[in-house]
């Protein structure tokens, strides 16, 4: 996976988190609090400026009340649609 | 998710990658090559000494010929069993 693909993947992840967050009506701050993450880190994730670690992925899934596998599946779909 | 939970998650990920890699008969080197990763990084992942980024997760899934969501689902199951 070359870096262009990496950034496409981060874009897909960013779009998925933003879509799920706004669907719950949460602010970035509320999501960050629920996931025990820093608000600016959530903002960077939603701008595809940083990559989530495995535990960040699981924390965000829990905060968004979705199974980690389902979240990753949705990201995969967005990523394939972008390709 | 506190740091103990983070390390449990990395243990689950390590075990899942090792199980899938050995099931394919690949060496760490062969898996690293397929995933365009460094061999020592794969070794560290399998020792739960480092956390995979999102793109590393997708690269390893592709190299192990499994959907990223399925890989994450298996890691989740191992993680819950450990808890």
mmCIF file of C-alpha atoms in Angstrom:
data_model
loop_
_atom_site.group_PDB
_atom_site.id
_atom_site.type_symbol
_atom_site.label_atom_id
_atom_site.label_comp_id
_atom_site.label_asym_id
_atom_site.label_seq_id
_atom_site.Cartn_x
_atom_site.Cartn_y
_atom_site.Cartn_z
ATOM 1 C CA UNK A 1 0.000 0.000 0.000
ATOM 2 C CA UNK A 2 1.790 3.175 -1.181
ATOM 3 C CA UNK A 3 1.450 6.481 0.706
ATOM 4 C CA UNK A 4 -1.244 7.740 -1.708
ATOM 5 C CA UNK A 5 -3.303 4.699 -0.709
ATOM 6 C CA UNK A 6 -2.498 5.388 2.942
ATOM 7 C CA UNK A 7 -3.881 8.922 2.662
ATOM 8 C CA UNK A 8 -6.974 7.632 0.814
ATOM 9 C CA UNK A 9 -7.491 5.224 3.723
ATOM 10 C CA UNK A 10 -7.186 8.050 6.258
ATOM 11 C CA UNK A 11 -9.682 10.092 4.199
ATOM 12 C CA UNK A 12 -12.115 7.166 4.277
ATOM 13 C CA UNK A 13 -11.635 6.759 8.039
ATOM 14 C CA UNK A 14 -12.071 10.508 8.606
ATOM 15 C CA UNK A 15 -15.298 10.590 6.588
ATOM 16 C CA UNK A 16 -16.688 7.536 8.392
ATOM 17 C CA UNK A 17 -15.964 8.899 11.882
ATOM 18 C CA UNK A 18 -17.408 12.315 10.997
ATOM 19 C CA UNK A 19 -20.546 10.731 9.483
ATOM 20 C CA UNK A 20 -21.142 8.483 12.485
ATOM 21 C CA UNK A 21 -20.386 11.256 14.973
ATOM 22 C CA UNK A 22 -22.743 13.770 13.347
ATOM 23 C CA UNK A 23 -25.410 11.066 13.064
ATOM 24 C CA UNK A 24 -25.317 10.742 16.869
ATOM 25 C CA UNK A 25 -25.415 14.529 17.251
ATOM 26 C CA UNK A 26 -22.157 14.498 19.217
ATOM 27 C CA UNK A 27 -19.640 17.335 19.016
ATOM 28 C CA UNK A 28 -15.970 16.400 18.517
ATOM 29 C CA UNK A 29 -15.513 17.278 22.184
ATOM 30 C CA UNK A 30 -18.298 14.902 23.283
ATOM 31 C CA UNK A 31 -16.906 12.075 21.156
ATOM 32 C CA UNK A 32 -13.376 12.711 22.447
ATOM 33 C CA UNK A 33 -14.651 12.603 26.058
ATOM 34 C CA UNK A 34 -16.520 9.327 25.482
ATOM 35 C CA UNK A 35 -13.442 7.778 23.842
ATOM 36 C CA UNK A 36 -10.971 9.117 26.451
ATOM 37 C CA UNK A 37 -9.178 10.945 23.658
ATOM 38 C CA UNK A 38 -7.998 14.513 23.236
ATOM 39 C CA UNK A 39 -10.438 16.772 21.302
ATOM 40 C CA UNK A 40 -7.713 18.101 18.999
ATOM 41 C CA UNK A 41 -6.699 14.518 18.224
ATOM 42 C CA UNK A 42 -10.297 13.752 17.164
ATOM 43 C CA UNK A 43 -10.261 16.912 15.022
ATOM 44 C CA UNK A 44 -7.020 15.762 13.355
ATOM 45 C CA UNK A 45 -8.482 12.286 12.751
ATOM 46 C CA UNK A 46 -11.510 13.860 11.060
ATOM 47 C CA UNK A 47 -9.168 15.928 8.868
ATOM 48 C CA UNK A 48 -7.219 12.751 7.947
ATOM 49 C CA UNK A 49 -4.129 14.430 9.399
ATOM 50 C CA UNK A 50 -3.248 11.519 11.674
ATOM 51 C CA UNK A 51 -3.766 7.776 11.756
ATOM 52 C CA UNK A 52 -5.610 5.975 14.563
ATOM 53 C CA UNK A 53 -3.828 3.240 16.477
ATOM 54 C CA UNK A 54 -5.604 -0.048 17.126
ATOM 55 C CA UNK A 55 -6.710 1.062 20.600
ATOM 56 C CA UNK A 56 -7.920 4.426 19.269
ATOM 57 C CA UNK A 57 -9.954 2.497 16.700
ATOM 58 C CA UNK A 58 -11.529 0.360 19.465
ATOM 59 C CA UNK A 59 -12.133 3.386 21.721
ATOM 60 C CA UNK A 60 -13.860 5.321 18.920
ATOM 61 C CA UNK A 61 -15.968 2.279 18.015
ATOM 62 C CA UNK A 62 -17.099 1.951 21.623
ATOM 63 C CA UNK A 63 -17.848 5.685 21.836
ATOM 64 C CA UNK A 64 -19.823 5.514 18.577
ATOM 65 C CA UNK A 65 -21.575 2.367 19.848
ATOM 66 C CA UNK A 66 -20.543 0.268 16.870
ATOM 67 C CA UNK A 67 -18.519 -2.953 16.784
ATOM 68 C CA UNK A 68 -14.903 -2.331 15.742
ATOM 69 C CA UNK A 69 -15.284 -4.816 12.888
ATOM 70 C CA UNK A 70 -18.381 -3.000 11.610
ATOM 71 C CA UNK A 71 -16.577 0.345 11.750
ATOM 72 C CA UNK A 72 -13.626 -1.090 9.817
ATOM 73 C CA UNK A 73 -16.014 -2.665 7.313
ATOM 74 C CA UNK A 74 -17.618 0.713 6.642
ATOM 75 C CA UNK A 75 -14.208 2.336 6.266
ATOM 76 C CA UNK A 76 -13.224 -0.410 3.796
ATOM 77 C CA UNK A 77 -16.336 0.283 1.715
ATOM 78 C CA UNK A 78 -15.625 4.030 1.611
ATOM 79 C CA UNK A 79 -11.979 3.290 0.750
ATOM 80 C CA UNK A 80 -12.937 1.016 -2.155
ATOM 81 C CA UNK A 81 -15.469 3.563 -3.436
ATOM 82 C CA UNK A 82 -12.701 6.225 -3.448
ATOM 83 C CA UNK A 83 -10.271 3.995 -5.389
ATOM 84 C CA UNK B 1 -9.846 2.160 27.642
ATOM 85 C CA UNK B 2 -7.008 2.212 30.200
ATOM 86 C CA UNK B 3 -3.431 1.189 29.332
ATOM 87 C CA UNK B 4 -3.945 -2.364 30.726
ATOM 88 C CA UNK B 5 -6.806 -2.754 28.240
ATOM 89 C CA UNK B 6 -4.582 -1.314 25.504
ATOM 90 C CA UNK B 7 -1.924 -3.948 26.186
ATOM 91 C CA UNK B 8 -4.576 -6.696 26.287
ATOM 92 C CA UNK B 9 -5.747 -5.476 22.882
ATOM 93 C CA UNK B 10 -2.202 -5.580 21.504
ATOM 94 C CA UNK B 11 -1.815 -9.127 22.925
ATOM 95 C CA UNK B 12 -5.017 -10.162 21.129
ATOM 96 C CA UNK B 13 -3.821 -8.566 17.877
ATOM 97 C CA UNK B 14 -0.393 -10.219 18.212
ATOM 98 C CA UNK B 15 -1.921 -13.640 18.798
ATOM 99 C CA UNK B 16 -4.311 -13.240 15.859
ATOM 100 C CA UNK B 17 -1.585 -12.173 13.413
ATOM 101 C CA UNK B 18 0.731 -14.978 14.555
ATOM 102 C CA UNK B 19 -2.067 -17.577 14.286
ATOM 103 C CA UNK B 20 -3.064 -16.449 10.788
ATOM 104 C CA UNK B 21 0.558 -16.145 9.620
ATOM 105 C CA UNK B 22 1.543 -19.614 10.824
ATOM 106 C CA UNK B 23 -1.667 -21.061 9.347
ATOM 107 C CA UNK B 24 -0.477 -19.836 5.924
ATOM 108 C CA UNK B 25 2.997 -21.221 6.554
ATOM 109 C CA UNK B 26 4.572 -17.801 6.050
ATOM 110 C CA UNK B 27 7.665 -16.689 7.932
ATOM 111 C CA UNK B 28 7.610 -13.224 9.530
ATOM 112 C CA UNK B 29 9.890 -12.155 6.698
ATOM 113 C CA UNK B 30 7.484 -13.444 4.025
ATOM 114 C CA UNK B 31 4.516 -11.719 5.684
ATOM 115 C CA UNK B 32 6.510 -8.476 6.055
ATOM 116 C CA UNK B 33 7.450 -8.604 2.357
ATOM 117 C CA UNK B 34 3.834 -9.179 1.270
ATOM 118 C CA UNK B 35 2.638 -6.306 3.474
ATOM 119 C CA UNK B 36 5.474 -3.919 2.471
ATOM 120 C CA UNK B 37 6.482 -3.765 6.118
ATOM 121 C CA UNK B 38 9.808 -4.180 7.902
ATOM 122 C CA UNK B 39 10.427 -7.693 9.294
ATOM 123 C CA UNK B 40 11.443 -6.405 12.723
ATOM 124 C CA UNK B 41 8.227 -4.378 12.836
ATOM 125 C CA UNK B 42 6.209 -7.562 12.186
ATOM 126 C CA UNK B 43 8.215 -9.292 14.933
ATOM 127 C CA UNK B 44 7.389 -6.429 17.351
ATOM 128 C CA UNK B 45 3.698 -6.588 16.393
ATOM 129 C CA UNK B 46 3.666 -10.317 17.161
ATOM 130 C CA UNK B 47 5.277 -9.594 20.543
ATOM 131 C CA UNK B 48 2.612 -6.935 21.241
ATOM 132 C CA UNK B 49 5.460 -4.438 21.582
ATOM 133 C CA UNK B 50 3.972 -1.938 19.135
ATOM 134 C CA UNK B 51 0.538 -0.972 17.856
ATOM 135 C CA UNK B 52 -0.466 -1.175 14.188
ATOM 136 C CA UNK B 53 -1.705 1.939 12.442
ATOM 137 C CA UNK B 54 -4.833 1.771 10.308
ATOM 138 C CA UNK B 55 -2.798 1.320 7.107
ATOM 139 C CA UNK B 56 -0.639 -1.373 8.734
ATOM 140 C CA UNK B 57 -3.864 -3.143 9.713
ATOM 141 C CA UNK B 58 -5.116 -3.004 6.100
ATOM 142 C CA UNK B 59 -1.741 -4.069 4.680
ATOM 143 C CA UNK B 60 -1.528 -7.080 7.019
ATOM 144 C CA UNK B 61 -5.126 -8.044 6.207
ATOM 145 C CA UNK B 62 -4.334 -7.963 2.482
ATOM 146 C CA UNK B 63 -1.120 -9.959 3.017
ATOM 147 C CA UNK B 64 -3.033 -12.532 5.111
ATOM 148 C CA UNK B 65 -5.808 -12.573 2.475
ATOM 149 C CA UNK B 66 -8.532 -11.671 4.931
ATOM 150 C CA UNK B 67 -10.901 -8.691 4.913
ATOM 151 C CA UNK B 68 -9.797 -5.993 7.373
ATOM 152 C CA UNK B 69 -13.193 -6.161 9.096
ATOM 153 C CA UNK B 70 -12.871 -9.937 9.537
ATOM 154 C CA UNK B 71 -9.378 -9.554 10.996
ATOM 155 C CA UNK B 72 -10.621 -6.904 13.449
ATOM 156 C CA UNK B 73 -13.606 -9.108 14.317
ATOM 157 C CA UNK B 74 -11.269 -11.985 15.212
ATOM 158 C CA UNK B 75 -9.080 -9.655 17.289
ATOM 159 C CA UNK B 76 -12.210 -8.435 19.114
ATOM 160 C CA UNK B 77 -13.196 -12.020 19.943
ATOM 161 C CA UNK B 78 -9.727 -12.804 21.305
ATOM 162 C CA UNK B 79 -9.758 -9.524 23.267
ATOM 163 C CA UNK B 80 -13.147 -10.314 24.863
ATOM 164 C CA UNK B 81 -12.023 -13.862 25.725
ATOM 165 C CA UNK B 82 -8.946 -12.413 27.474
ATOM 166 C CA UNK B 83 -11.011 -9.937 29.531
#
